[in-house]
Amino acid sequence: MTQLAEKPNPISEKKVMTLAAALTDGMDIALERDEKVVMYGEDVGVMGGVFRVTTGLQGKHGKHRVFDTPLTEEGILGTAVGMCAVGWKPVVELQFGGFLYAGLDQVISHVSRYRYRSRGRWNTPMVIRFPYGGGLNLLEQHHDSPETYLTHTPGIKVVFPTTPYDAKGLMLAAIEDPDPVVIFENIKLYRSVKEEVPTGYYTVPLGKARKVMDGSDVTLITWGAMVTQCEAAAKAALEAGISCDVLDLRTLVPLDLEAILESVEKTGRVVIVHEANLTSGFGGEIAALIAEKALFSLEAPILRVAGFDTMHSPFNPINHFHRPEPAYIADAIRKVLEA
Amino acid sequence: MAEMFQILAPDGTVNKPELVPAFDKIEAMYRQMVRTRYLDDRFMVLAKKNQMGTYAQFGGQEASQVGSVMALQPGDYIAPMYRSTGACIAYGWDLHLVIMYWRGHPEGWRIPPHLNMLPIIIDIAAQFPHAAGVAMGLKMAGKKNVVMSWIGEGGTSQGDFHAGVNWAAATESPAIFVIENNGWAISVPRAVQSKADFLMRRAEGYGIPGYLVDGNDLLAVHHIASKAAEHARAGNGASLIEQITYRMRPHTTGDDPKAYRTDAETQDWIDNRDPIDRIRKFLILEKQWDAEREVALKTEVEKEFAEALEKADTYTKPDPAALLEYAMVNPAPHLIEQQQVLADRIRMVK
Ligand SMILES: Cc1ncc(C[n+]2csc(CCOP(=O)(O)OP(=O)(O)O)c2C)c(N)n1
Ligand SMILES: [Mg+2]
């Protein structure tokens, strides 16, 4: 389903990988290709991370390249700024998206500003990666979707891989990118999606959306695990004769506005779906951009399906009402068609 | 090297007879240790059967948690973390609510009015500044109560550890900060966190008393925690206690310790330094406990657990409306609008 144009040389070997394995493979190649790449965080070394995404990397590349740190997100993110200043390329892991907050001051006040503050003398080409998103009944703060704090922070790229192919290509692109890049790795997708992935080096460019399904009645715009939910809703709609254009944004910053507008101009009806809570969520930004650039293409008001404006519910038996389900998306599809 | 404070040697013999408290007090604490160990193991079974969510066991840390929390008096506050369930139970948290909390039932999350218990904190170290704030507030209100909070040795690397302890120290506020050094922060050993031999050494830098305690010696833990509580209650401010203990269980339900530590290491603690064995041996040596009472206690605890589980199992199912409750005291219009969205979603999945 990945855009064919981006596939690497077809003679390159392929292997079936989960999204987690594809991320690991990408990091492995980056460690191999660039001796300045180092990886650190909590439990990433010996254990390979709580989701085992850095499995084997310490063993293969050594403790000086991949290592465990003291337990402090401020420390992990703050030292990454300093490491960048002396020429390293840190790829740091936070154990969960909800623990970004413990180090957010470093991201907002420093990772994003160092370059601007020094008129280009000090760059911060780091990668910050973490598991995020709901659906597994873990503890509080293990299911947050904190993208808005980052998209609102100037200077940071925000990436959401949803297929193994993209995961590896976006990881390699992120590591090479000269700006700080944050990779949101969805905990539900880590091992639930599998596909053939080239074993060699390739990149997927930051800023290009992926067309998941082609349709003409309604545009579904989404990212992360909600891509799967939208796909399910779109497939159900198709049985009822409604065809949806499903866009996986892949990166929120930079945003593929062209792909969004092209689809909106075709369908005139838009549903935006995200897992993060509604208010000031990135869906609002997309809706504003559509209103600014394509208002007269719209046949119906834009709808958003999102989490409620509370903390992510830790209430296991009922939190599926919080996280958008295909049924809620299907309902929104109906509504934009009726409008 | 600092000396580790101990009253009971691992074989149950007494090092400092003059510091042994009254037997009824020891028995009350011993009972809580047996009770919490039993419950902790049952909770793990529930979690494995998917009848509870992810759960963080405290097995092996019973002396450390029970011995410290039982130094508190009525009206005192606790600021627990995810591994403090043992302390919370010994402090008085209703058992069916404990089960419901770990199940993610909204009513389990409601903290009963009879407990001065702050919410369980998952975000490592954040509870320390909260505890410092409680302590300062109690002091400003002229109250005689104190606050106790716990943290893992990994948590001491966080900025919030410093912010909390330093604050309470600087303001001479009545807080007892307990480091439960259980050797591991998931897969990361103690040595990765700090160059210092002991974390309690930081107390000197904060200008407060610091203690190094054998965390698997109930009497030692209780003695030092009581001393720190009296110090705080008397208006002398905060203390920092490091209790050397061991996480005899996996980090949580989802963890496999084989990935990072040897079974032999864990087995050595289980065989030779189990905190419950130690105090039981002492009580038996002192002829204060016997097999018959042990059996009676087990039966009592089993019955209590069965009743609590029954109560939790038959409790009214969570009302989805709970999702939008307590977000704001006076819900803003968008929250009221979302009540309709919730009602629609409930209808859709039916
Ligand atoms: C701010 C933050 N970062 C990371 C985590 C993930 N995490 C949960 S427990 C843990 C290790 C904690 O070790 P320690 O402080 O020694 O406490 P223990 O679990 O051993 O009781 C980590 C890294 C978290 N809960 N909060
Ligand atoms: Mg620990």
XYZ file of C-alpha atoms and ligand atoms in Angstrom:
716
model
C 0.000 0.000 0.000
C 2.999 2.235 0.370
C 3.447 4.656 -2.505
C 5.272 2.731 -5.165
C 7.409 5.675 -6.158
C 9.189 5.471 -2.818
C 10.058 1.808 -2.966
C 13.805 1.217 -3.216
C 15.526 -0.839 -5.823
C 13.330 -3.924 -6.298
C 16.323 -6.241 -6.368
C 17.126 -5.379 -2.750
C 16.337 -8.240 -0.404
C 13.205 -8.190 1.725
C 12.132 -9.644 5.032
C 8.800 -9.725 6.858
C 9.038 -7.379 9.821
C 6.762 -5.997 12.491
C 6.742 -2.254 12.952
C 8.958 -2.704 16.027
C 11.446 -4.862 14.129
C 11.539 -2.366 11.270
C 12.384 0.444 13.701
C 15.150 -1.698 15.198
C 16.471 -2.471 11.742
C 16.531 1.217 10.850
C 18.447 2.077 14.012
C 20.844 -0.794 13.434
C 21.653 0.517 9.961
C 22.064 4.069 11.287
C 24.530 2.869 13.934
C 26.405 1.035 11.215
C 26.484 3.932 8.748
C 27.332 6.793 11.069
C 29.731 6.429 13.954
C 28.393 9.623 15.492
C 24.989 8.034 16.149
C 24.499 7.008 19.785
C 21.401 5.714 21.540
C 20.501 6.065 25.164
C 17.637 6.100 27.621
C 16.104 4.042 30.418
C 16.394 0.255 29.945
C 17.451 0.553 26.290
C 20.801 -1.209 26.710
C 20.829 -4.638 28.318
C 17.084 -5.167 28.113
C 16.505 -3.493 24.765
C 13.699 -1.229 26.015
C 10.373 -2.189 27.568
C 9.009 -2.857 24.080
C 12.310 -4.411 22.983
C 12.759 -1.913 20.154
C 16.498 -1.527 20.817
C 16.986 -5.270 21.270
C 20.390 -6.493 20.224
C 21.783 -3.047 19.455
C 24.005 -2.792 22.530
C 25.325 -6.303 21.977
C 26.132 -5.553 18.361
C 27.403 -1.972 18.541
C 28.818 -1.810 22.047
C 28.061 -0.112 25.338
C 29.651 3.105 24.145
C 27.043 3.400 21.390
C 23.873 2.117 23.081
C 23.533 2.539 26.830
C 21.332 2.859 29.906
C 21.246 6.165 31.736
C 20.234 7.519 35.109
C 16.455 7.731 35.416
C 15.761 11.324 34.378
C 14.015 12.606 31.273
C 15.339 16.127 31.862
C 18.770 14.559 31.928
C 18.255 12.432 28.822
C 16.942 15.354 26.777
C 19.236 17.989 28.238
C 22.392 15.946 27.705
C 21.279 15.275 24.118
C 21.458 19.038 23.507
C 25.023 19.079 24.819
C 26.001 15.943 22.914
C 24.820 17.602 19.702
C 27.009 20.615 20.447
C 30.103 18.419 20.321
C 29.171 16.546 17.195
C 27.220 13.479 18.301
C 23.839 12.391 16.961
C 21.815 11.198 19.916
C 18.786 9.019 19.262
C 17.192 8.987 22.689
C 14.299 6.922 23.957
C 11.727 8.010 26.505
C 10.011 5.031 28.053
C 6.497 6.301 27.261
C 5.026 9.421 25.675
C 3.516 10.342 29.042
C 7.024 10.736 30.456
C 7.888 13.370 27.894
C 6.351 15.828 30.358
C 9.099 15.099 32.872
C 11.598 16.445 30.333
C 9.416 18.835 28.360
C 11.218 21.915 29.634
C 14.361 20.755 27.849
C 12.420 20.193 24.630
C 10.478 23.426 24.610
C 13.105 25.712 26.092
C 16.258 24.227 24.597
C 16.033 21.449 21.977
C 13.778 23.680 19.894
C 15.630 26.954 20.500
C 19.343 26.247 20.545
C 19.819 26.856 16.858
C 17.744 30.034 16.795
C 19.312 31.251 20.022
C 22.837 30.861 18.628
C 22.059 31.990 15.065
C 22.993 28.578 13.737
C 26.139 27.964 15.785
C 24.572 25.145 17.813
C 22.260 22.670 16.129
C 20.200 19.935 17.734
C 19.899 17.192 15.106
C 18.717 14.611 17.646
C 15.942 12.055 17.420
C 13.585 11.617 20.360
C 11.496 8.464 20.200
C 8.869 6.932 22.441
C 5.920 4.556 22.539
C 2.566 6.299 22.809
C -1.154 5.763 22.487
C -3.967 3.835 24.145
C -5.529 0.454 23.928
C -3.445 -1.859 26.105
C -4.748 -1.261 29.659
C -1.406 -0.160 31.037
C -1.005 2.314 33.884
C -1.806 6.006 33.918
C 0.551 8.095 31.710
C 1.359 5.034 29.586
C -1.323 5.842 27.017
C -0.981 9.550 26.380
C -0.786 11.059 22.886
C 1.200 14.238 23.502
C 1.771 15.445 19.916
C 0.157 18.829 20.392
C 2.818 19.988 22.852
C 5.395 19.299 20.165
C 3.604 20.565 17.066
C 2.993 23.799 18.951
C 6.688 24.064 19.773
C 8.538 25.760 16.920
C 11.433 23.987 15.233
C 10.587 20.351 15.901
C 9.570 17.719 13.371
C 6.887 15.261 14.403
C 6.685 11.803 12.836
C 4.115 8.982 13.153
C 5.070 5.749 11.379
C 2.170 3.348 10.892
C 3.591 0.622 8.641
C 6.827 -1.344 8.997
C 8.072 -0.019 5.653
C 7.467 3.560 6.712
C 8.838 2.940 10.204
C 12.251 1.989 8.925
C 12.396 4.616 6.197
C 11.147 7.407 8.441
C 13.565 6.370 11.198
C 16.528 6.617 8.833
C 15.262 9.913 7.429
C 14.752 11.259 10.954
C 18.257 10.331 12.050
C 19.731 12.029 8.997
C 17.566 15.104 9.325
C 19.440 18.183 10.559
C 16.528 19.311 12.759
C 15.292 17.671 15.948
C 12.756 14.970 15.101
C 10.323 13.267 17.465
C 9.098 9.804 16.490
C 5.782 8.628 17.918
C 5.786 4.828 17.993
C 2.324 3.446 18.571
C 2.190 0.688 21.174
C -0.715 -1.074 19.470
C 1.014 -1.047 16.091
C 4.422 -2.254 17.330
C 3.565 -5.904 16.786
C 0.131 -5.927 15.178
C 1.279 -4.861 11.705
C 3.694 -6.866 9.576
C 4.875 -6.583 6.012
C 7.849 -7.178 3.762
C 10.525 -4.574 4.291
C 13.749 -4.164 2.289
C 16.698 -5.250 4.403
C 18.981 -2.538 3.048
C 19.149 1.199 3.494
C 16.382 3.492 2.273
C 14.530 6.529 3.536
C 10.949 7.724 3.450
C 10.881 11.512 3.162
C 9.496 13.586 6.010
C 6.502 15.622 4.882
C 4.819 13.259 2.433
C 1.444 11.782 3.331
C 0.472 8.246 2.388
C -2.779 7.441 0.616
C -4.188 4.452 2.470
C -7.422 4.113 0.477
C -8.641 5.940 -2.562
C -12.163 7.306 -2.519
C -14.316 10.171 -3.670
C -17.102 10.729 -1.099
C -15.363 11.585 2.166
C -11.794 12.436 3.169
C -10.484 10.843 6.376
C -7.364 12.570 7.676
C -5.469 10.839 10.432
C -2.153 9.566 11.848
C -0.749 6.888 14.142
C -2.970 4.029 15.286
C -6.050 5.908 14.115
C -5.018 5.035 10.565
C -6.030 1.441 11.284
C -9.296 2.596 12.863
C -10.082 4.814 9.863
C -9.258 2.014 7.470
C -11.727 -0.248 9.278
C -14.412 2.438 9.171
C -13.704 3.153 5.498
C -13.924 -0.526 4.589
C -17.286 -0.786 6.351
C -18.468 2.368 4.544
C -17.405 0.911 1.215
C -19.770 -1.999 1.741
C -22.536 0.560 2.056
C -21.386 2.153 -1.196
C -19.513 5.097 0.319
C -15.919 5.529 -0.749
C -13.405 7.272 1.507
C -10.097 8.848 0.700
C -7.968 7.854 3.699
C -4.822 9.896 4.330
C -2.109 8.788 6.731
C -0.258 12.030 7.324
C 2.965 10.251 8.388
C 4.396 13.547 9.659
C 2.500 16.420 11.270
C 5.502 18.720 10.987
C 6.253 19.126 8.122
C 2.643 18.744 7.012
C 1.683 17.548 3.535
C -0.900 20.254 2.962
C -0.911 19.576 -0.741
C -2.167 16.018 -0.231
C -4.828 17.273 2.165
C -6.118 19.972 -0.174
C -6.078 17.692 -3.174
C -8.300 15.231 -1.364
C -10.612 17.879 0.104
C -11.104 19.442 -3.304
C -12.108 16.007 -4.590
C -14.540 14.965 -1.830
C -15.702 18.204 -0.213
C -16.321 16.333 3.050
C -13.777 15.906 5.799
C -13.448 13.897 8.995
C -10.266 14.328 11.041
C -9.466 11.603 13.549
C -6.943 11.647 16.382
C -6.375 9.861 19.626
C -5.257 12.915 21.597
C -7.919 14.972 23.302
C -9.959 17.304 21.152
C -9.270 20.824 22.316
C -6.192 22.383 20.696
C -5.464 18.989 19.155
C -3.688 18.983 15.796
C -7.040 18.288 14.128
C -7.977 21.895 14.883
C -4.918 23.110 12.967
C -5.811 20.988 9.954
C -9.408 22.195 10.034
C -8.190 25.799 10.135
C -5.867 25.231 7.173
C -8.702 23.690 5.154
C -10.956 26.600 6.069
C -8.254 29.039 4.955
C -7.318 27.318 1.727
C -10.289 25.299 0.543
C -13.422 26.600 2.236
C -15.355 26.795 -0.995
C -14.619 23.179 -1.809
C -16.441 22.072 1.317
C -19.924 20.597 1.044
C -20.295 20.010 4.778
C -18.803 21.231 8.053
C -15.537 19.530 8.995
C -15.934 16.964 11.788
C -13.353 15.822 14.303
C -13.351 12.497 16.142
C -10.949 12.606 19.078
C -10.393 11.763 22.726
C -12.333 13.625 25.404
C -10.929 16.650 27.151
C -9.803 14.753 30.219
C -6.600 12.906 30.923
C -6.437 9.625 29.002
C -8.823 7.431 30.930
C -7.145 4.870 33.167
C -10.556 3.210 33.582
C -9.957 -0.080 31.796
C -13.512 -1.328 31.313
C -14.747 1.908 29.752
C -11.795 3.676 28.172
C -12.725 2.446 24.685
C -15.298 5.216 24.726
C -12.407 7.622 25.009
C -10.220 6.263 22.228
C -11.845 6.637 18.791
C -13.311 3.357 17.544
C -14.273 2.593 13.921
C -17.951 2.901 14.901
C -17.494 6.546 15.976
C -15.665 7.305 12.754
C -18.401 5.586 10.741
C -20.938 7.784 12.487
C -18.973 10.917 11.559
C -18.784 9.716 7.932
C -22.582 9.421 7.939
C -22.943 12.879 9.441
C -20.746 14.674 6.902
C -22.657 12.958 4.131
C -26.024 13.966 5.558
C -25.017 17.574 6.087
C 31.515 3.217 54.282
C 28.422 4.203 56.198
C 27.102 1.615 58.599
C 23.763 0.033 57.806
C 21.460 0.278 60.790
C 20.197 -3.100 61.883
C 18.395 -4.454 64.949
C 17.791 -8.007 63.751
C 20.399 -10.068 61.944
C 19.075 -12.102 58.982
C 18.861 -15.189 61.206
C 16.445 -13.419 63.526
C 18.875 -12.837 66.400
C 18.944 -9.418 68.047
C 21.866 -6.999 67.661
C 20.411 -4.183 69.728
C 18.080 -5.620 72.395
C 17.504 -2.204 73.957
C 15.783 -1.028 70.751
C 13.234 -3.831 70.458
C 9.746 -2.318 70.806
C 6.765 -3.837 72.635
C 5.721 -7.226 71.294
C 2.147 -6.234 70.569
C 3.468 -3.543 68.225
C 5.806 -6.029 66.537
C 3.022 -8.541 66.171
C 0.715 -5.946 64.616
C 3.403 -5.133 62.040
C 4.238 -8.781 61.428
C 0.577 -9.463 60.740
C 0.516 -6.656 58.186
C 3.599 -8.071 56.481
C 2.076 -11.526 56.137
C -1.182 -9.974 55.024
C 0.387 -7.718 52.398
C 2.617 -10.527 51.053
C -0.416 -12.755 50.607
C -2.404 -10.008 48.914
C 0.492 -9.003 46.666
C 0.799 -12.574 45.406
C -2.959 -12.839 44.863
C -2.972 -9.555 42.942
C -0.266 -10.876 40.636
C -2.419 -13.946 39.953
C -5.411 -11.716 39.206
C -3.286 -9.611 36.862
C -1.977 -12.711 35.080
C -5.569 -13.837 34.580
C -6.432 -10.428 33.182
C -8.693 -9.733 36.131
C -6.529 -6.767 36.981
C -4.481 -4.398 34.801
C -0.712 -4.035 34.922
C 0.326 -4.384 38.541
C 3.587 -3.504 40.315
C 4.365 -6.061 43.009
C 6.126 -5.046 46.215
C 6.990 -8.604 47.356
C 10.253 -8.531 49.313
C 9.697 -4.941 50.410
C 7.138 -5.633 53.159
C 9.416 -4.648 56.042
C 10.393 -1.519 54.195
C 6.797 -0.440 53.534
C 4.932 -1.732 56.593
C 7.684 -0.777 59.038
C 7.839 2.789 57.766
C 4.152 3.537 57.301
C 3.308 2.137 60.741
C 5.473 4.837 62.307
C 2.726 7.304 61.388
C -0.106 8.488 63.596
C -3.743 9.294 62.886
C -4.021 12.382 60.724
C -0.594 11.943 59.117
C -0.340 11.983 55.320
C 1.158 9.594 52.803
C 2.314 10.330 49.244
C 2.624 6.904 47.587
C 4.109 5.741 44.263
C 3.100 2.761 42.119
C 5.099 0.304 44.224
C 3.673 1.530 47.548
C 0.542 -0.654 47.556
C 1.845 -2.495 50.630
C 2.271 0.765 52.515
C -1.180 1.931 51.422
C -2.825 -1.283 52.624
C -1.056 -1.146 55.979
C -2.070 2.523 56.210
C -5.728 1.450 55.909
C -6.770 1.444 52.239
C -9.894 -0.690 51.893
C -9.025 -3.944 50.160
C -11.858 -4.065 47.663
C -10.893 -0.528 46.626
C -7.274 -1.587 46.167
C -8.403 -4.341 43.797
C -10.731 -1.974 41.995
C -7.988 0.640 41.695
C -5.677 -1.805 39.955
C -8.566 -2.936 37.788
C -9.065 0.611 36.595
C -12.505 0.941 38.168
C -13.327 4.628 38.691
C -14.615 3.942 42.198
C -11.289 2.329 43.046
C -9.630 5.589 42.057
C -11.809 7.586 44.438
C -9.731 8.130 47.567
C -11.931 7.565 50.607
C -12.362 10.569 52.909
C -10.982 8.696 55.917
C -7.532 8.390 54.310
C -5.015 11.221 54.090
C -3.578 9.457 51.100
C -2.449 11.377 48.042
C -3.018 9.601 44.717
C -0.603 6.894 43.600
C 1.942 8.543 41.328
C 3.242 6.769 38.217
C 5.378 9.677 36.992
C 8.584 8.892 38.833
C 9.602 11.247 41.665
C 6.745 13.746 41.225
C 5.333 12.699 44.604
C 8.320 14.217 46.427
C 7.514 17.875 45.730
C 3.859 17.082 46.561
C 4.954 15.685 49.897
C 7.095 18.760 50.513
C 4.064 20.935 49.812
C 1.884 18.951 52.206
C 4.597 19.224 54.834
C 4.984 22.963 54.392
C 1.216 23.410 54.447
C 0.852 21.394 57.641
C 3.554 23.460 59.257
C 2.005 26.751 58.169
C -1.355 25.636 59.558
C 0.288 24.840 62.898
C -0.666 21.153 62.646
C 1.270 18.469 64.450
C 0.954 16.003 61.593
C 3.672 14.819 59.234
C 3.886 13.378 55.717
C 5.739 10.307 54.495
C 6.624 9.547 50.886
C 8.501 6.737 49.120
C 10.674 6.618 46.052
C 12.792 3.981 44.307
C 16.555 4.335 44.042
C 16.058 4.992 40.324
C 13.742 7.856 41.175
C 16.514 9.638 43.053
C 18.028 10.579 39.681
C 15.074 12.809 38.852
C 15.086 16.554 39.353
C 11.868 16.234 41.352
C 13.724 14.225 43.989
C 16.001 17.182 44.606
C 13.198 19.733 44.341
C 11.128 17.929 46.967
C 13.763 17.013 49.527
C 15.565 20.324 49.300
C 12.324 22.254 49.644
C 11.158 20.439 52.760
C 14.659 20.705 54.209
C 14.973 24.419 53.484
C 11.560 25.206 54.942
C 12.056 22.860 57.920
C 8.833 21.117 57.005
C 7.667 17.846 58.598
C 8.403 15.282 55.866
C 9.914 11.804 55.935
C 11.426 10.879 52.575
C 12.036 7.162 52.164
C 14.247 5.747 49.409
C 13.358 2.107 48.875
C 16.601 0.969 47.304
C 15.560 -2.388 45.852
C 18.633 -2.695 43.665
C 16.888 -2.327 40.315
C 15.053 0.247 38.236
C 13.417 -2.237 35.870
C 16.599 -3.559 34.161
C 18.956 -0.841 35.343
C 21.149 -1.625 38.351
C 21.706 0.833 41.202
C 25.253 1.650 40.085
C 23.991 3.339 36.898
C 22.053 5.907 38.948
C 24.801 7.373 41.071
C 28.524 7.343 41.753
C 27.865 7.599 45.503
C 28.015 4.433 47.597
C 24.784 5.378 49.335
C 22.044 7.738 48.267
C 21.290 8.894 51.827
C 24.611 10.769 51.737
C 22.757 13.538 49.984
C 21.056 14.329 53.309
C 24.207 16.130 54.401
C 23.994 18.401 51.399
C 20.404 19.221 52.270
C 21.291 19.828 55.906
C 18.939 17.191 57.289
C 19.400 13.866 59.084
C 20.107 10.935 56.768
C 19.884 7.239 57.646
C 21.073 4.035 56.064
C 18.847 1.181 57.136
C 18.563 -2.540 56.506
C 15.257 -2.374 54.690
C 14.508 -6.044 55.248
C 14.798 -5.670 59.014
C 11.341 -4.664 60.189
C 12.564 -3.432 63.559
C 15.334 -1.308 62.070
C 13.011 0.242 59.501
C 10.402 0.981 62.114
C 12.873 2.395 64.597
C 14.387 4.868 62.151
C 11.059 5.842 60.580
C 9.659 6.532 64.062
C 12.696 8.625 64.902
C 12.269 10.658 61.714
C 8.537 11.058 62.388
C 9.186 12.305 65.930
C 11.839 14.673 64.618
C 9.317 16.084 62.133
C 6.464 16.208 64.648
C 8.642 18.063 67.118
C 9.132 20.827 64.552
C 12.664 19.898 63.495
C 11.909 19.334 59.822
C 12.594 16.650 57.255
C 14.697 13.476 57.143
C 15.993 11.254 54.359
C 16.068 7.492 54.878
C 17.625 4.947 52.528
C 16.317 1.432 53.068
C 18.337 -1.332 51.443
C 15.916 -3.930 50.205
C 15.284 -6.052 47.125
C 12.542 -6.444 44.547
C 12.008 -10.196 44.794
C 9.389 -10.079 42.058
C 9.321 -8.900 38.442
C 9.056 -5.136 37.933
C 5.404 -5.474 36.929
C 3.085 -8.053 35.428
C 4.618 -7.488 32.004
C 8.276 -7.863 33.006
C 10.631 -10.827 32.723
C 13.669 -10.284 34.982
C 15.587 -13.046 33.187
C 16.379 -10.416 30.576
C 18.648 -8.544 32.988
C 19.387 -10.322 36.277
C 20.256 -13.825 37.362
C 17.769 -16.088 39.101
C 20.574 -16.900 41.537
C 20.708 -13.291 42.732
C 16.979 -13.214 43.369
C 16.975 -16.657 44.948
C 19.729 -15.618 47.338
C 17.567 -12.774 48.652
C 14.520 -15.033 48.853
C 16.408 -17.766 50.724
C 18.600 -15.685 52.991
C 17.175 -12.206 53.387
C 13.412 -12.472 53.201
C 12.061 -9.759 55.532
C 9.124 -11.869 56.692
C 11.272 -14.898 57.538
C 13.563 -12.701 59.593
C 10.935 -11.207 61.865
C 9.089 -14.524 62.141
C 12.276 -16.257 63.287
C 12.738 -13.548 65.884
C 9.164 -13.849 67.185
C 9.478 -17.628 67.386
C 12.848 -17.385 69.165
C 11.218 -15.014 71.626
C 8.290 -17.437 71.994
C 5.884 -14.778 70.797
C 4.665 -16.688 67.783
C 4.014 -20.264 66.744
C 2.776 -22.450 63.914
C -0.759 -22.449 65.215
C -1.020 -18.656 65.168
C 0.578 -18.604 61.738
C -2.117 -20.922 60.392
C -4.852 -18.847 62.025
C -3.406 -15.669 60.477
C -3.226 -17.246 57.012
C -6.845 -18.361 57.291
C -7.908 -14.899 58.408
C -6.112 -13.217 55.522
C -7.450 -15.671 52.954
C -10.963 -15.015 54.158
C -10.425 -11.272 54.068
C -9.124 -11.445 50.507
C -11.982 -13.674 49.350
C -14.490 -11.218 50.801
C -12.772 -8.198 49.273
C -12.581 -9.886 45.877
C -16.245 -10.795 46.072
C -17.052 -7.200 46.923
C -14.947 -5.898 44.045
C -16.378 -8.475 41.612
C -19.964 -7.670 42.475
C -19.499 -3.910 42.685
C -21.649 -1.942 40.266
C -20.003 -1.969 36.838
C -18.256 1.269 35.945
C -20.530 3.913 34.547
C -19.023 5.339 31.327
C -20.199 8.760 32.531
C -17.231 8.568 34.904
C -14.987 9.380 31.946
C -16.103 12.995 31.977
C -16.505 13.463 35.706
C -13.948 15.375 37.769
C -12.380 17.013 34.726
C -13.452 20.422 36.038
C -15.416 21.508 39.118
C -17.566 23.713 36.916
C -17.433 21.987 33.532
C -16.665 24.377 30.686
C -19.191 24.309 27.824
C -17.056 22.033 25.649
C -17.059 19.393 28.374
C -20.828 19.540 28.617
C -20.986 19.150 24.859
C -18.739 16.098 25.135
C -21.274 14.456 27.442
C -23.512 14.251 24.395
C -20.656 12.819 22.332
C -20.149 10.192 25.034
C -23.851 9.334 25.076
C -23.718 8.914 21.288
C -20.665 6.672 21.504
C -22.337 4.466 24.101
C -25.338 4.112 21.823
C -23.109 3.303 18.834
C -21.295 0.373 20.381
C -24.542 -1.140 21.712
C 9.001 9.999 34.735
C 9.006 8.532 34.479
N 9.909 8.008 33.644
C 9.916 6.700 33.382
C 9.002 5.873 33.956
C 8.994 4.393 33.589
N 9.437 3.565 34.705
C 8.523 2.985 35.526
S 9.244 2.219 36.801
C 10.796 2.603 36.288
C 11.962 2.206 37.126
C 11.842 2.754 38.502
O 12.840 2.291 39.335
P 12.947 2.758 40.834
O 12.807 4.231 40.936
O 14.161 2.149 41.414
O 11.643 2.159 41.534
P 11.189 0.625 41.604
O 10.348 0.377 40.406
O 12.408 -0.218 41.641
O 10.380 0.502 42.844
C 10.730 3.338 35.095
C 11.894 3.831 34.342
C 8.059 6.453 34.825
N 7.112 5.722 35.462
N 8.086 7.780 35.087
Mg 14.332 0.276 42.317
